[in-house]
Short mmCIF file of C-alpha atoms in Angstrom, two decimals:
data_model
loop_
_atom_site.label_atom_id
_atom_site.label_comp_id
_atom_site.label_asym_id
_atom_site.label_seq_id
_atom_site.Cartn_x
_atom_site.Cartn_y
_atom_site.Cartn_z
CA MET J 1 102.20 136.04 158.71
CA ALA J 2 102.60 138.73 156.07
CA ARG J 3 100.57 136.57 153.65
CA GLU J 4 97.86 136.09 156.25
CA ASP J 5 97.72 139.81 157.00
CA ALA J 6 97.37 140.55 153.29
CA ARG J 7 94.56 138.00 152.96
CA LEU J 8 92.67 139.46 155.90
CA ARG J 9 93.09 142.99 154.61
CA GLU J 10 91.71 141.98 151.22
CA ARG J 11 88.74 140.33 152.89
CA ARG J 12 87.84 143.30 155.11
CA GLY J 13 88.65 145.92 152.44
CA HIS J 14 90.69 148.26 154.66
CA ASP J 15 93.62 148.35 157.07
CA ARG J 16 93.24 146.73 160.47
CA LEU J 17 91.61 148.84 163.17
CA ARG J 18 93.09 146.99 166.13
CA ALA J 19 96.78 147.44 166.84
CA GLU J 20 99.15 144.71 165.67
CA GLY J 21 99.48 142.02 168.29
CA GLY J 22 95.91 142.41 169.49
CA GLY J 23 93.25 139.76 169.25
CA PRO J 24 93.48 136.02 169.91
CA VAL J 25 96.94 134.45 170.09
CA HIS J 26 97.99 131.19 168.47
CA GLN J 27 97.44 128.15 170.66
CA LEU J 28 99.55 126.01 168.32
CA VAL J 29 103.18 126.76 167.53
CA PHE J 30 104.16 126.99 163.88
CA THR J 31 105.44 123.39 163.76
CA ASP J 32 102.14 122.04 165.09
CA ARG J 33 100.22 124.11 162.56
CA VAL J 34 102.29 122.60 159.73
CA ILE J 35 101.81 119.07 161.07
CA ALA J 36 98.06 119.57 161.45
CA THR J 37 97.82 120.80 157.87
CA LEU J 38 99.84 117.87 156.54
CA VAL J 39 97.64 115.39 158.40
CA ILE J 40 94.49 116.93 156.94
CA LEU J 41 95.98 116.99 153.44
CA ARG J 42 97.03 113.34 153.74
CA PHE J 43 93.98 111.81 155.42
CA GLN J 44 91.23 114.46 155.08
CA LEU J 45 90.39 114.12 158.78
CA PRO J 46 87.58 116.34 160.10
CA HIS J 47 88.98 119.47 161.71
CA ALA J 48 87.01 118.73 164.87
CA ALA J 49 88.66 115.31 165.22
CA LEU J 50 92.16 116.74 164.91
CA ALA J 51 91.24 119.52 167.34
CA LEU J 52 90.35 116.86 169.88
CA PHE J 53 93.82 115.31 169.54
CA TYR J 54 95.49 118.66 170.14
CA GLY J 55 93.09 119.73 172.86
CA VAL J 56 92.04 122.94 171.08
CA ASP J 57 88.90 124.30 169.46
CA ARG J 58 87.95 123.28 165.94
CA SER J 59 88.38 126.86 164.71
CA THR J 60 92.04 126.78 165.78
CA ILE J 61 92.74 123.89 163.39
CA THR J 62 90.75 125.56 160.61
CA ARG J 63 92.73 128.76 161.07
CA ALA J 64 96.01 126.83 160.94
CA VAL J 65 95.03 125.07 157.71
CA HIS J 66 94.00 128.34 156.05
CA GLU J 67 97.39 129.82 156.96
CA ILE J 68 99.67 126.92 155.99
CA ARG J 69 97.91 125.47 152.94
CA PRO J 70 98.51 128.56 150.71
CA LEU J 71 102.21 128.46 151.64
CA LEU J 72 102.47 124.80 150.59
CA ALA J 73 100.57 125.51 147.37
CA ALA J 74 102.93 128.35 146.47
CA ARG J 75 106.12 126.31 146.95
CA GLY J 76 106.15 124.98 143.39
CA PHE J 77 107.51 121.63 142.28
CA ALA J 78 110.88 120.03 142.96
CA VAL J 79 113.35 119.48 140.12
CA PRO J 80 115.16 116.11 140.03
CA GLY J 81 118.83 116.55 140.78
CA GLU J 82 118.53 120.32 141.30
CA GLU J 83 118.22 120.97 145.02
CA GLY J 84 116.77 124.38 145.79
CA LEU J 85 115.34 124.87 142.29
CA ARG J 86 111.55 124.69 141.95
CA LEU J 87 109.18 125.03 139.00
CA HIS J 88 106.13 127.25 139.44
CA THR J 89 104.63 127.74 135.98
CA LEU J 90 104.24 125.80 132.75
CA ALA J 91 106.79 128.17 131.20
CA ASP J 92 109.30 127.09 133.85
CA VAL J 93 108.69 123.46 132.89
CA PHE J 94 109.31 124.10 129.19
CA ALA J 95 112.46 126.08 129.93
CA TYR J 96 113.74 123.24 132.13
CA ALA J 97 112.85 120.60 129.53
CA ALA J 98 114.62 122.57 126.79
CA ALA J 99 117.75 123.03 128.90
CA LYS J 100 117.97 119.42 130.10
CA GLY J 101 116.57 117.60 127.06
CA VAL J 102 113.61 116.17 128.99
CA GLU J 103 110.70 114.64 127.09
CA LEU J 104 107.44 115.57 128.80
CA ARG J 105 104.31 113.55 129.52
CA LEU J 106 100.93 115.31 129.84
CA ASP J 107 97.66 114.03 131.22
CA ASP J 108 94.69 115.29 133.17
CA THR J 109 93.16 113.92 136.34
CA GLU J 110 89.64 114.46 137.66
CA VAL J 111 88.43 114.53 141.26
CA ARG J 112 84.84 114.53 142.43
CA VAL J 113 83.77 117.68 144.28
CA ARG J 114 80.63 118.99 145.94
CA ARG J 115 77.70 119.67 143.65
CA PRO J 116 76.79 123.38 143.47
CA LYS J 117 73.43 124.39 144.90
CA ALA J 118 70.40 124.46 142.64
CA ASN J 119 69.72 127.56 140.52
CA ARG J 120 73.31 128.76 140.85
CA PRO J 121 74.93 130.26 137.71
CA GLY J 122 77.44 127.89 136.14
CA ARG J 123 76.09 124.87 137.99
CA ARG J 124 76.53 122.58 134.97
CA ALA J 125 80.14 123.64 134.46
CA PHE J 126 81.32 121.03 136.95
CA VAL J 127 79.54 118.08 135.32
CA SER J 128 82.20 115.94 133.66
CA GLY J 129 81.30 114.38 130.35
CA LYS J 130 83.55 111.41 131.09
CA MET J 131 82.76 110.68 134.74
CA ARG J 132 79.14 111.91 134.72
CA GLN J 133 79.86 113.49 138.10
CA ASN J 134 80.63 116.95 139.46
CA THR J 135 84.41 117.18 139.19
CA LYS J 136 87.37 119.48 138.89
CA LYS J 137 90.27 118.50 136.66
CA ALA J 138 93.94 119.36 136.68
CA THR J 139 96.72 118.88 134.13
CA VAL J 140 99.80 117.02 135.34
CA VAL J 141 103.21 117.14 133.61
CA THR J 142 105.97 114.61 134.33
CA ASP J 143 109.28 113.53 132.86
CA GLU J 144 110.08 110.10 131.35
CA LYS J 145 110.38 108.55 134.82
CA GLY J 146 107.00 109.77 136.05
CA ARG J 147 108.41 112.44 138.36
CA THR J 148 105.94 115.30 138.82
CA LEU J 149 107.23 118.54 137.32
CA TRP J 150 104.04 120.59 137.37
CA ALA J 151 100.34 120.43 138.12
CA GLY J 152 97.93 123.19 137.25
CA ALA J 153 95.33 124.39 134.74
CA ILE J 154 92.72 123.43 137.36
CA ARG J 155 89.33 123.89 135.73
CA PRO J 156 85.71 122.69 136.18
CA GLY J 157 85.14 119.14 134.96
CA ARG J 158 83.04 120.13 131.94
CA MET J 159 86.01 121.80 130.24
CA HIS J 160 87.88 119.66 127.71
CA ASP J 161 91.37 118.51 128.62
CA GLN J 162 92.96 120.28 125.67
CA THR J 163 91.06 123.51 126.26
CA ALA J 164 92.24 123.60 129.89
CA VAL J 165 95.92 123.31 129.00
CA LYS J 166 95.53 125.75 126.09
CA SER J 167 94.29 128.34 128.58
CA GLU J 168 97.76 128.09 130.21
CA GLY J 169 99.45 129.09 126.93
CA ILE J 170 100.87 125.72 125.92
CA GLU J 171 100.64 126.53 122.20
CA ASP J 172 102.83 129.60 122.58
CA LEU J 173 105.32 127.58 124.63
CA LEU J 174 105.50 124.83 122.01
CA GLU J 175 106.28 127.48 119.40
CA GLN J 176 108.83 129.13 121.67
CA TYR J 177 110.59 125.84 122.49
CA PRO J 178 110.51 123.74 119.28
CA GLN J 179 113.03 121.28 120.75
CA VAL J 180 110.67 120.21 123.56
CA LYS J 181 108.72 117.03 122.85
CA ALA J 182 105.77 115.54 124.69
CA LYS J 183 103.63 112.43 124.66
CA VAL J 184 99.90 112.75 125.34
CA ASP J 185 96.71 110.71 125.18
CA ALA J 186 93.89 111.00 122.67
CA GLY J 187 92.37 113.98 124.51
CA TYR J 188 95.18 116.19 123.17
CA ARG J 189 95.02 115.03 119.56
CA GLY J 190 94.47 118.60 118.37
CA LEU J 191 97.85 119.63 119.76
CA ALA J 192 99.45 116.64 118.04
CA LYS J 193 97.93 117.73 114.72
CA ARG J 194 99.19 121.29 115.06
CA PHE J 195 102.65 120.31 116.37
CA PRO J 196 103.29 116.91 114.75
CA GLY J 197 107.04 117.04 115.35
CA GLN J 198 106.70 117.82 119.05
CA VAL J 199 103.50 116.29 120.41
CA GLN J 200 102.78 112.59 119.94
CA ALA J 201 99.27 111.24 120.46
CA PRO J 202 98.02 107.65 120.01
CA PRO J 203 97.50 106.69 116.35
CA LYS J 204 93.96 106.77 115.04
CA LYS J 205 92.13 103.48 114.92
CA PRO J 206 91.77 102.17 111.35
CA GLY J 207 88.33 101.84 109.81
CA LYS J 208 86.17 98.74 109.77
CA ASP J 209 87.30 97.91 106.24
CA ALA J 210 91.00 97.94 107.20
CA SER J 211 93.07 94.85 106.55
CA ALA J 212 94.33 92.60 109.33
CA GLU J 213 97.88 93.88 108.76
CA GLU J 214 96.78 97.50 109.23
CA THR J 215 94.89 96.64 112.39
CA ALA J 216 97.85 94.72 113.82
CA ALA J 217 100.23 97.59 113.01
CA TRP J 218 97.88 100.07 114.68
CA GLU J 219 97.60 97.90 117.79
CA THR J 220 101.40 97.60 118.02
CA ALA J 221 101.91 101.37 117.63
CA ARG J 222 99.15 102.11 120.15
CA LYS J 223 100.64 99.81 122.78
CA ARG J 224 104.12 101.25 122.24
CA GLN J 225 102.90 104.81 122.68
CA SER J 226 100.82 103.82 125.70
CA SER J 227 103.76 102.11 127.42
CA GLU J 228 105.90 105.23 126.93
CA ARG J 229 103.15 107.49 128.28
CA ILE J 230 101.97 105.30 131.18
CA CYS J 231 104.37 106.94 133.66
CA VAL J 232 102.16 110.04 133.89
CA GLU J 233 99.24 107.78 134.86
CA HIS J 234 101.42 106.40 137.64
CA ALA J 235 102.14 109.97 138.76
CA ASN J 236 98.38 110.68 138.95
CA ALA J 237 98.00 107.53 141.03
CA GLU J 238 100.65 108.80 143.46
CA HIS J 239 98.72 112.04 143.88
CA LYS J 240 95.51 110.13 144.56
CA GLN J 241 97.07 108.19 147.40
CA TRP J 242 96.28 111.38 149.32
CA ARG J 243 92.71 111.21 150.52
CA PRO J 244 91.42 114.65 149.35
CA LEU J 245 92.26 113.77 145.72
CA GLN J 246 90.21 110.59 145.86
CA ARG J 247 87.03 112.51 146.59
CA TYR J 248 87.16 116.10 147.77
CA ILE J 249 84.53 116.92 150.39
CA GLY J 250 85.68 120.45 151.27
CA ARG J 251 84.66 123.74 149.73
CA ARG J 252 85.32 123.95 145.98
CA GLU J 253 87.04 127.32 146.32
CA HIS J 254 89.78 125.65 148.38
CA TYR J 255 90.33 122.74 145.99
CA ASP J 256 92.96 124.44 143.82
CA GLU J 257 95.21 125.19 146.80
CA THR J 258 94.73 121.66 148.12
CA HIS J 259 95.66 120.03 144.82
CA LEU J 260 98.73 122.22 144.31
CA ALA J 261 99.91 121.65 147.89
CA ILE J 262 99.62 117.87 147.53
CA ALA J 263 101.27 117.80 144.10
CA GLY J 264 104.17 119.89 145.41
CA LEU J 265 104.67 117.54 148.35
CA VAL J 266 104.57 114.50 146.06
CA SER J 267 107.16 116.12 143.77
CA ASP J 268 109.54 116.41 146.73
CA ARG J 269 109.46 112.63 147.11
CA THR J 270 109.54 111.73 143.41
CA ALA J 271 112.48 114.08 142.75
CA GLU J 272 114.64 111.79 144.88
CA ARG J 273 114.12 108.82 142.55
#
C-alpha cells in the first residue's frame, strides 16, 4: 500500500487531498488480487473476462494488477540452494558467480509488442533487425543448468544485444570479477574479443578457401560450444510458456514490469532443480 500511495502521489504531483481511508474500498482481498494478477501474467486473459469470474467491475481487476505486478517485478530472482537470498542486479549475479564458482550463460530474447502510432518520435526504435517486427528484448542470465539468475537490460528491439547488456555495465563487472566466466552466442562476439579469457563465443566460420580439416574442426568446436550454451535457450523457452512473453498485447510501458515479474516467478521454480 505504501508503494501504491507513492505511485499515486507521483502521478498527481502533490499530497492527497482526501483523508486516508477515503475513496473506494477494495472489493477483492489481497489474496484474490495476487491470484488475479498471476492468472493474467500466466494466460494474458482480458481483464473484463476475469472480472466476470470474480463478479466485479473490470477496473477492479486492472487496479489489482497495477498494485501487485510491481511487487512481483521487484522481488528479484531466486538463488539455487540459498533460500531467502535473491538477486536483483547484474552486479549481484557476478558477485554470486564469483563466490560460488558458477559459469554464466547469456542470451537475449525478443517479444513482439504493439507498434507505436504514426509520426511518434522513436517509432523505428522498436523495429527488430532480426525479427522484422516491433519488439522489445531482454537479456537473460542463467547458470550451467539453465536456472534463471537474472533478466533485465530490457530495451527496444532495434538495439543490438551487446549494446543492451553493455548499458548495464557488464564490461566493468567483467573487469571487477576476472574469475567469472560466461558463454555467449555470436551476438556478443565483441565482449569475447575484449575478454578472451572470460567470455567464450562461437568460433568464426572459416573462409571459402579453407581445407576440409579446418571446416570439420570448426564444426566440431561450434557444436561443442552450442551444446554448452543451449541451457540458456531452454530458460528463454520456459519464460515464453507464459502467454504475455509469446506476444505482448498490453501497453509497452508495462512490458518491463511484466517480463521481470514472470522471470522472477520462473526462477522460483527453476531454483528447486
